[in-house]
Structures are given as C-alpha cells and as structure tokens.
PDB file of C-alpha atoms and ligand atoms in Angstrom:
ATOM      1  CA  MET T   1       0.100   0.086   0.006  1.00 57.00           C
ATOM      2  CA  ASP T   2       0.998   3.179  -0.804  1.00 71.00           C
ATOM      3  CA  LYS T   3      -0.251   6.003   1.017  1.00 75.00           C
ATOM      4  CA  ILE T   4      -0.783   9.594   0.351  1.00 79.00           C
ATOM      5  CA  VAL T   5      -1.068  11.976   3.024  1.00 86.00           C
ATOM      6  CA  ASN T   6      -2.101  15.650   2.977  1.00 94.00           C
ATOM      7  CA  ASN T   7      -1.634  17.779   6.128  1.00 97.00           C
ATOM      8  CA  LYS T   8      -0.153  20.750   7.386  1.00 98.00           C
ATOM      9  CA  ILE T   9       1.283  21.982  10.819  1.00 98.00           C
ATOM     10  CA  LYS T  10       2.515  24.983  12.480  1.00 98.00           C
ATOM     11  CA  LEU T  11       4.522  25.364  15.577  1.00 98.00           C
ATOM     12  CA  GLU T  12       5.713  28.159  17.430  1.00 98.00           C
ATOM     13  CA  PHE T  13       8.263  27.950  20.171  1.00 98.00           C
ATOM     14  CA  MET T  14      10.767  29.832  22.283  1.00 98.00           C
ATOM     15  CA  SER T  15      14.646  30.031  21.314  1.00 98.00           C
ATOM     16  CA  ILE T  16      15.801  27.562  23.745  1.00 98.00           C
ATOM     17  CA  GLY T  17      17.934  24.712  23.243  1.00 98.00           C
ATOM     18  CA  GLU T  18      15.489  21.922  24.220  1.00 98.00           C
ATOM     19  CA  ASN T  19      13.027  23.138  21.468  1.00 98.00           C
ATOM     20  CA  VAL T  20      15.331  21.466  19.185  1.00 98.00           C
ATOM     21  CA  ALA T  21      14.008  18.211  20.307  1.00 98.00           C
ATOM     22  CA  LEU T  22      10.722  19.242  20.340  1.00 98.00           C
ATOM     23  CA  ALA T  23      10.676  20.501  16.589  1.00 98.00           C
ATOM     24  CA  ARG T  24      12.564  16.925  15.586  1.00 98.00           C
ATOM     25  CA  ILE T  25      10.253  14.874  17.132  1.00 97.00           C
ATOM     26  CA  THR T  26       7.184  16.986  15.887  1.00 98.00           C
ATOM     27  CA  VAL T  27       8.340  16.590  12.421  1.00 98.00           C
ATOM     28  CA  ALA T  28       9.204  12.934  12.725  1.00 97.00           C
ATOM     29  CA  ALA T  29       5.583  12.493  14.393  1.00 97.00           C
ATOM     30  CA  LEU T  30       4.033  14.291  11.112  1.00 97.00           C
ATOM     31  CA  VAL T  31       6.212  12.290   8.465  1.00 96.00           C
ATOM     32  CA  SER T  32       5.404   8.823  10.063  1.00 93.00           C
ATOM     33  CA  GLN T  33       2.098   9.442   8.940  1.00 92.00           C
ATOM     34  CA  LEU T  34       3.524   8.473   5.559  1.00 91.00           C
ATOM     35  CA  GLU T  35       5.158   5.163   4.919  1.00 89.00           C
ATOM     36  CA  ILE T  36       8.807   6.180   5.428  1.00 93.00           C
ATOM     37  CA  THR T  37      12.152   4.554   5.485  1.00 94.00           C
ATOM     38  CA  LEU T  38      14.101   4.651   8.543  1.00 94.00           C
ATOM     39  CA  ASN T  39      16.868   6.200   6.553  1.00 95.00           C
ATOM     40  CA  ASP T  40      14.575   9.204   5.424  1.00 96.00           C
ATOM     41  CA  LEU T  41      13.205   9.662   8.849  1.00 97.00           C
ATOM     42  CA  GLU T  42      16.714   9.909  10.389  1.00 97.00           C
ATOM     43  CA  GLU T  43      17.962  12.436   7.522  1.00 98.00           C
ATOM     44  CA  ILE T  44      14.588  14.783   7.923  1.00 98.00           C
ATOM     45  CA  LYS T  45      15.073  14.651  11.702  1.00 98.00           C
ATOM     46  CA  VAL T  46      18.898  15.737  11.265  1.00 98.00           C
ATOM     47  CA  ALA T  47      17.820  18.729   8.647  1.00 98.00           C
ATOM     48  CA  VAL T  48      15.298  19.946  11.155  1.00 98.00           C
ATOM     49  CA  SER T  49      17.690  19.965  14.000  1.00 98.00           C
ATOM     50  CA  GLU T  50      20.367  21.797  12.123  1.00 98.00           C
ATOM     51  CA  ALA T  51      17.815  24.690  10.942  1.00 98.00           C
ATOM     52  CA  VAL T  52      16.035  24.928  14.356  1.00 98.00           C
ATOM     53  CA  SER T  53      19.892  25.193  15.951  1.00 98.00           C
ATOM     54  CA  ASN T  54      20.864  27.492  13.746  1.00 98.00           C
ATOM     55  CA  ALA T  55      17.834  30.084  14.463  1.00 98.00           C
ATOM     56  CA  ILE T  56      18.067  29.657  18.099  1.00 98.00           C
ATOM     57  CA  ILE T  57      22.167  29.750  18.235  1.00 98.00           C
ATOM     58  CA  HIS T  58      22.807  32.258  15.307  1.00 98.00           C
ATOM     59  CA  GLY T  59      19.639  34.172  14.492  1.00 98.00           C
ATOM     60  CA  TYR T  60      18.819  34.719  18.350  1.00 98.00           C
ATOM     61  CA  GLN T  61      22.343  34.529  19.527  1.00 98.00           C
ATOM     62  CA  ASN T  62      21.117  32.099  22.402  1.00 97.00           C
ATOM     63  CA  LYS T  63      18.867  34.660  24.002  1.00 98.00           C
ATOM     64  CA  PRO T  64      15.854  32.460  24.901  1.00 98.00           C
ATOM     65  CA  ASP T  65      13.096  35.161  24.305  1.00 97.00           C
ATOM     66  CA  GLY T  66      13.179  34.753  20.304  1.00 98.00           C
ATOM     67  CA  ILE T  67      10.185  33.187  18.319  1.00 98.00           C
ATOM     68  CA  VAL T  68      10.917  30.403  16.187  1.00 99.00           C
ATOM     69  CA  THR T  69       8.153  29.417  13.795  1.00 98.00           C
ATOM     70  CA  LEU T  70       8.327  25.918  12.479  1.00 98.00           C
ATOM     71  CA  SER T  71       5.703  25.061   9.617  1.00 98.00           C
ATOM     72  CA  ALA T  72       5.613  21.528   8.041  1.00 98.00           C
ATOM     73  CA  SER T  73       3.256  20.255   5.367  1.00 98.00           C
ATOM     74  CA  LEU T  74       2.995  17.015   3.404  1.00 96.00           C
ATOM     75  CA  LYS T  75       1.638  17.000   0.001  1.00 95.00           C
ATOM     76  CA  GLY T  76       1.521  13.517  -1.441  1.00 91.00           C
ATOM     77  CA  HIS T  77       4.900  12.749  -1.129  1.00 92.00           C
ATOM     78  CA  THR T  78       6.307  15.945  -0.977  1.00 96.00           C
ATOM     79  CA  LEU T  79       7.632  17.412   2.333  1.00 98.00           C
ATOM     80  CA  ILE T  80       8.258  21.049   2.938  1.00 98.00           C
ATOM     81  CA  LEU T  81       9.508  22.472   5.898  1.00 98.00           C
ATOM     82  CA  GLU T  82      10.037  26.171   6.563  1.00 98.00           C
ATOM     83  CA  ILE T  83      12.071  27.235   9.799  1.00 99.00           C
ATOM     84  CA  GLU T  84      11.910  31.315  10.182  1.00 98.00           C
ATOM     85  CA  ASP T  85      13.095  33.410  12.999  1.00 99.00           C
ATOM     86  CA  HIS T  86      13.254  37.114  13.294  1.00 98.00           C
ATOM     87  CA  GLY T  87      16.825  37.411  14.797  1.00 98.00           C
ATOM     88  CA  VAL T  88      19.937  38.880  13.277  1.00 98.00           C
ATOM     89  CA  GLY T  89      19.540  37.396   9.499  1.00 98.00           C
ATOM     90  CA  ILE T  90      22.539  36.491   7.320  1.00 98.00           C
ATOM     91  CA  ALA T  91      24.670  39.132   5.458  1.00 98.00           C
ATOM     92  CA  ASP T  92      25.944  36.814   2.733  1.00 98.00           C
ATOM     93  CA  ILE T  93      23.996  33.708   2.197  1.00 98.00           C
ATOM     94  CA  GLN T  94      26.155  32.270  -0.259  1.00 98.00           C
ATOM     95  CA  LYS T  95      29.063  32.386   2.147  1.00 98.00           C
ATOM     96  CA  ALA T  96      27.040  31.135   5.066  1.00 98.00           C
ATOM     97  CA  MET T  97      26.359  28.009   2.857  1.00 98.00           C
ATOM     98  CA  GLU T  98      29.819  27.087   1.948  1.00 98.00           C
ATOM     99  CA  PRO T  99      30.930  24.031   3.408  1.00 97.00           C
ATOM    100  CA  ALA T 100      32.787  24.366   6.728  1.00 97.00           C
ATOM    101  CA  PHE T 101      32.063  28.286   6.856  1.00 97.00           C
ATOM    102  CA  SER T 102      31.101  29.437  10.502  1.00 98.00           C
ATOM    103  CA  THR T 103      30.754  32.790  12.131  1.00 97.00           C
ATOM    104  CA  ASP T 104      31.758  30.748  15.318  1.00 95.00           C
ATOM    105  CA  PRO T 105      34.888  29.430  15.510  1.00 92.00           C
ATOM    106  CA  GLU T 106      33.514  26.651  17.952  1.00 93.00           C
ATOM    107  CA  ARG T 107      31.230  25.106  15.444  1.00 96.00           C
ATOM    108  CA  THR T 108      32.089  23.115  12.243  1.00 96.00           C
ATOM    109  CA  GLY T 109      30.163  25.058   9.707  1.00 97.00           C
ATOM    110  CA  LEU T 110      28.734  21.909   8.449  1.00 97.00           C
ATOM    111  CA  GLY T 111      24.729  22.529   9.048  1.00 98.00           C
ATOM    112  CA  PHE T 112      23.620  23.672   5.714  1.00 98.00           C
ATOM    113  CA  VAL T 113      26.043  20.760   4.236  1.00 98.00           C
ATOM    114  CA  PHE T 114      23.541  18.603   6.075  1.00 98.00           C
ATOM    115  CA  MET T 115      20.580  19.854   5.015  1.00 98.00           C
ATOM    116  CA  GLN T 116      21.551  20.138   1.634  1.00 98.00           C
ATOM    117  CA  SER T 117      22.764  16.681   1.385  1.00 97.00           C
ATOM    118  CA  PHE T 118      19.764  15.179   3.399  1.00 98.00           C
ATOM    119  CA  MET T 119      16.695  17.092   1.566  1.00 98.00           C
ATOM    120  CA  ASP T 120      16.035  17.793  -2.205  1.00 98.00           C
ATOM    121  CA  GLU T 121      16.146  21.296  -1.835  1.00 98.00           C
ATOM    122  CA  VAL T 122      16.993  23.822   0.355  1.00 98.00           C
ATOM    123  CA  LYS T 123      16.206  27.724   0.082  1.00 98.00           C
ATOM    124  CA  VAL T 124      17.069  30.322   2.406  1.00 98.00           C
ATOM    125  CA  PHE T 125      15.783  33.891   2.492  1.00 98.00           C
ATOM    126  CA  SER T 126      17.420  36.379   5.179  1.00 98.00           C
ATOM    127  CA  GLN T 127      17.689  39.963   5.995  1.00 98.00           C
ATOM    128  CA  VAL T 128      20.376  41.656   8.122  1.00 98.00           C
ATOM    129  CA  GLY T 129      18.167  43.000  11.214  1.00 98.00           C
ATOM    130  CA  SER T 130      14.943  41.048  10.319  1.00 98.00           C
ATOM    131  CA  GLY T 131      15.698  37.797  10.137  1.00 98.00           C
ATOM    132  CA  THR T 132      16.011  34.469   8.466  1.00 99.00           C
ATOM    133  CA  LYS T 133      13.577  31.921   6.478  1.00 99.00           C
ATOM    134  CA  VAL T 134      14.992  28.332   5.728  1.00 99.00           C
ATOM    135  CA  ILE T 135      12.732  26.159   3.274  1.00 99.00           C
ATOM    136  CA  LEU T 136      13.366  22.198   3.100  1.00 98.00           C
ATOM    137  CA  THR T 137      11.878  20.246   0.796  1.00 98.00           C
ATOM    138  CA  LYS T 138      12.036  16.320   0.408  1.00 98.00           C
ATOM    139  CA  GLN T 139      10.482  13.746  -1.748  1.00 96.00           C
ATOM    140  CA  ILE T 140       9.478  10.801   0.180  1.00 93.00           C
ATOM    141  CA  SER T 141       9.013   7.590  -1.412  1.00 82.00           C
ATOM    142  CA  ALA T 142       8.639   4.306   0.603  1.00 74.00           C
ATOM    143  CA  ASP T 143      10.788   1.359   0.053  1.00 70.00           C
ATOM    144  CA  LEU T 144       7.988  -1.111   1.212  1.00 68.00           C
ATOM    145  CA  LYS T 145      10.781  -3.620   2.673  1.00 67.00           C
ATOM    146  CA  ASN T 146      12.250  -0.974   4.699  1.00 71.00           C
ATOM    147  CA  ILE T 147       9.578   1.145   6.410  1.00 73.00           C
ATOM    148  CA  ALA T 148      10.372   2.773   9.764  1.00 75.00           C
ATOM    149  CA  VAL T 149       7.828   1.704  12.622  1.00 65.00           C
ATOM    150  CA  SER T 150       5.947   4.557  13.684  1.00 57.00           C
TER     151      SER T 150
HETATM  152  N1  LIG E   1      18.997  31.342  11.366  1.00 93.69           N
HETATM  153  C1  LIG E   1      20.345  32.164  11.001  1.00 93.69           C
HETATM  154  N2  LIG E   1      20.448  33.270  11.520  1.00 93.69           N
HETATM  155  C2  LIG E   1      21.792  33.960  11.238  1.00 93.69           C
HETATM  156  N3  LIG E   1      22.783  33.555  10.938  1.00 93.69           N
HETATM  157  C3  LIG E   1      22.577  32.193  10.277  1.00 93.69           C
HETATM  158  C4  LIG E   1      21.556  31.386  10.468  1.00 93.69           C
HETATM  159  N4  LIG E   1      21.643  30.057  10.130  1.00 93.69           N
HETATM  160  C5  LIG E   1      23.110  29.882   9.802  1.00 93.69           C
HETATM  161  N5  LIG E   1      23.601  31.213   9.846  1.00 93.69           N
HETATM  162  C6  LIG E   1      24.746  31.233   9.566  1.00 93.69           C
HETATM  163  O1  LIG E   1      25.248  30.859   8.637  1.00 93.69           O
HETATM  164  C7  LIG E   1      26.811  30.078   9.107  1.00 93.69           C
HETATM  165  C8  LIG E   1      26.520  28.515   8.589  1.00 93.69           C
HETATM  166  O2  LIG E   1      25.707  27.716   8.960  1.00 93.69           O
HETATM  167  P1  LIG E   1      26.055  26.228   9.678  1.00 93.69           P
HETATM  168  O3  LIG E   1      26.582  25.603   8.046  1.00 93.69           O
HETATM  169  O4  LIG E   1      24.754  25.585  10.203  1.00 93.69           O
HETATM  170  O5  LIG E   1      27.201  26.480  10.302  1.00 93.69           O
HETATM  171  P2  LIG E   1      27.278  26.502  11.890  1.00 93.69           P
HETATM  172  O6  LIG E   1      25.984  26.360  12.567  1.00 93.69           O
HETATM  173  O7  LIG E   1      28.313  25.303  12.781  1.00 93.69           O
HETATM  174  O8  LIG E   1      28.138  27.441  11.982  1.00 93.69           O
HETATM  175  C9  LIG E   1      26.500  30.147  10.619  1.00 93.69           C
HETATM  176  O9  LIG E   1      28.060  30.385  10.964  1.00 93.69           O
HETATM  177  C10 LIG E   1      25.701  31.668  10.772  1.00 93.69           C
HETATM  178  O10 LIG E   1      26.888  32.698  10.552  1.00 93.69           O
HETATM  179 MG1  LIG E   2      24.452  24.937  12.435  1.00 93.69          MG
END
C-alpha cells in the first residue's frame, strides 16, 4: 500500500535549546503518517535539528526570548518544512552556505551541508536585522521492505 497524506502543521516556540528536540520529534511524528524509511526519517530529523539550532544559536544568539516558527506540510509524497526566525539575519547567504564556513569558531560550519545533502532542496531567505527563513523540501517515497515503525 502506498499511503498519500495531505497535512499541514505550524508550531511556534521559544528560542531555547530544548526546543530543538521538540521540533525534531514533531516533524518525525508528522512524516510517520506516511510510509517512510528509517533512513529518510533520520535524514529529516537531522535537517530539522540543524535549521532550528541555527535559528536559536545564530539567529537569536542564544537569547531565549526569540520566537522560532516551524511550518511543515505533507502534500502527497512531498515534505515542505519552513523554519523562520526574526533574529539577526545573514549578511551573505552564499558564503554562509559554504562547507565549513561558520561565524562561530567553535562550530563546524556543516549545518547547511547536512541540510543540502539530506533534503532535495534548501532555500534561504534572509535580511540583516529582520531574520531568516529556511525552506527545506524532500520527496518521500517508501521502500516497502524497509519501513520505519511509527
Ligand atoms: N538562522 C540564522 N540566523 C543567522 N545566521 C545564520 C542562521 N543560520 C545560519 N547562519 C549563519 O550561517 C553560518 C553557517 O551555518 P551552518 O552551516 O549551520 O554552520 P554552523 O552552525 O556550524 O556555524 C553560521 O555560522 C551563521 O553565521
Ligand atoms: Mg549550524
């Protein structure tokens, strides 16, 4: 059986580290409405974690009173995730997305690399002083022999 799901959710949460897990689990629960492989599920969880941590760590510079918005929609087999913050924004998006580039010397600079390798499309919109929106898209097609248990 090849399930088709049409669903849409929106979650707003404070910019605290604990909410990275909240966002990851929420998206995992949503995509588990589809027949999804463990591999796809894990990849989506990593991509969500990277985008949400960026909003908290970079966007809001670890200040806890920012609001992060996560919208997720499933249309057939297409997953679209939007992660938005109203933080500091990104001056040079192209540079920020380069492998190993980070404005924080303690970090690896691989967040966008993971998002790009695990999702089919990564779009970034940002303005300095107003914030950042990351749109992640992935086609989910089930391998019926290898379905994650939900
Ligand atoms: N939401 C965001 N708001 C502001 N800057 C961001 C945001 N997301 C990413 N950036 C910038 O892009 C850079 C690269 O991000 P990333 O690839 O995840 O690496 P890392 O998080 O390890 O620095 C960050 O160092 C930061 O300067
Ligand atoms: Mg990062």
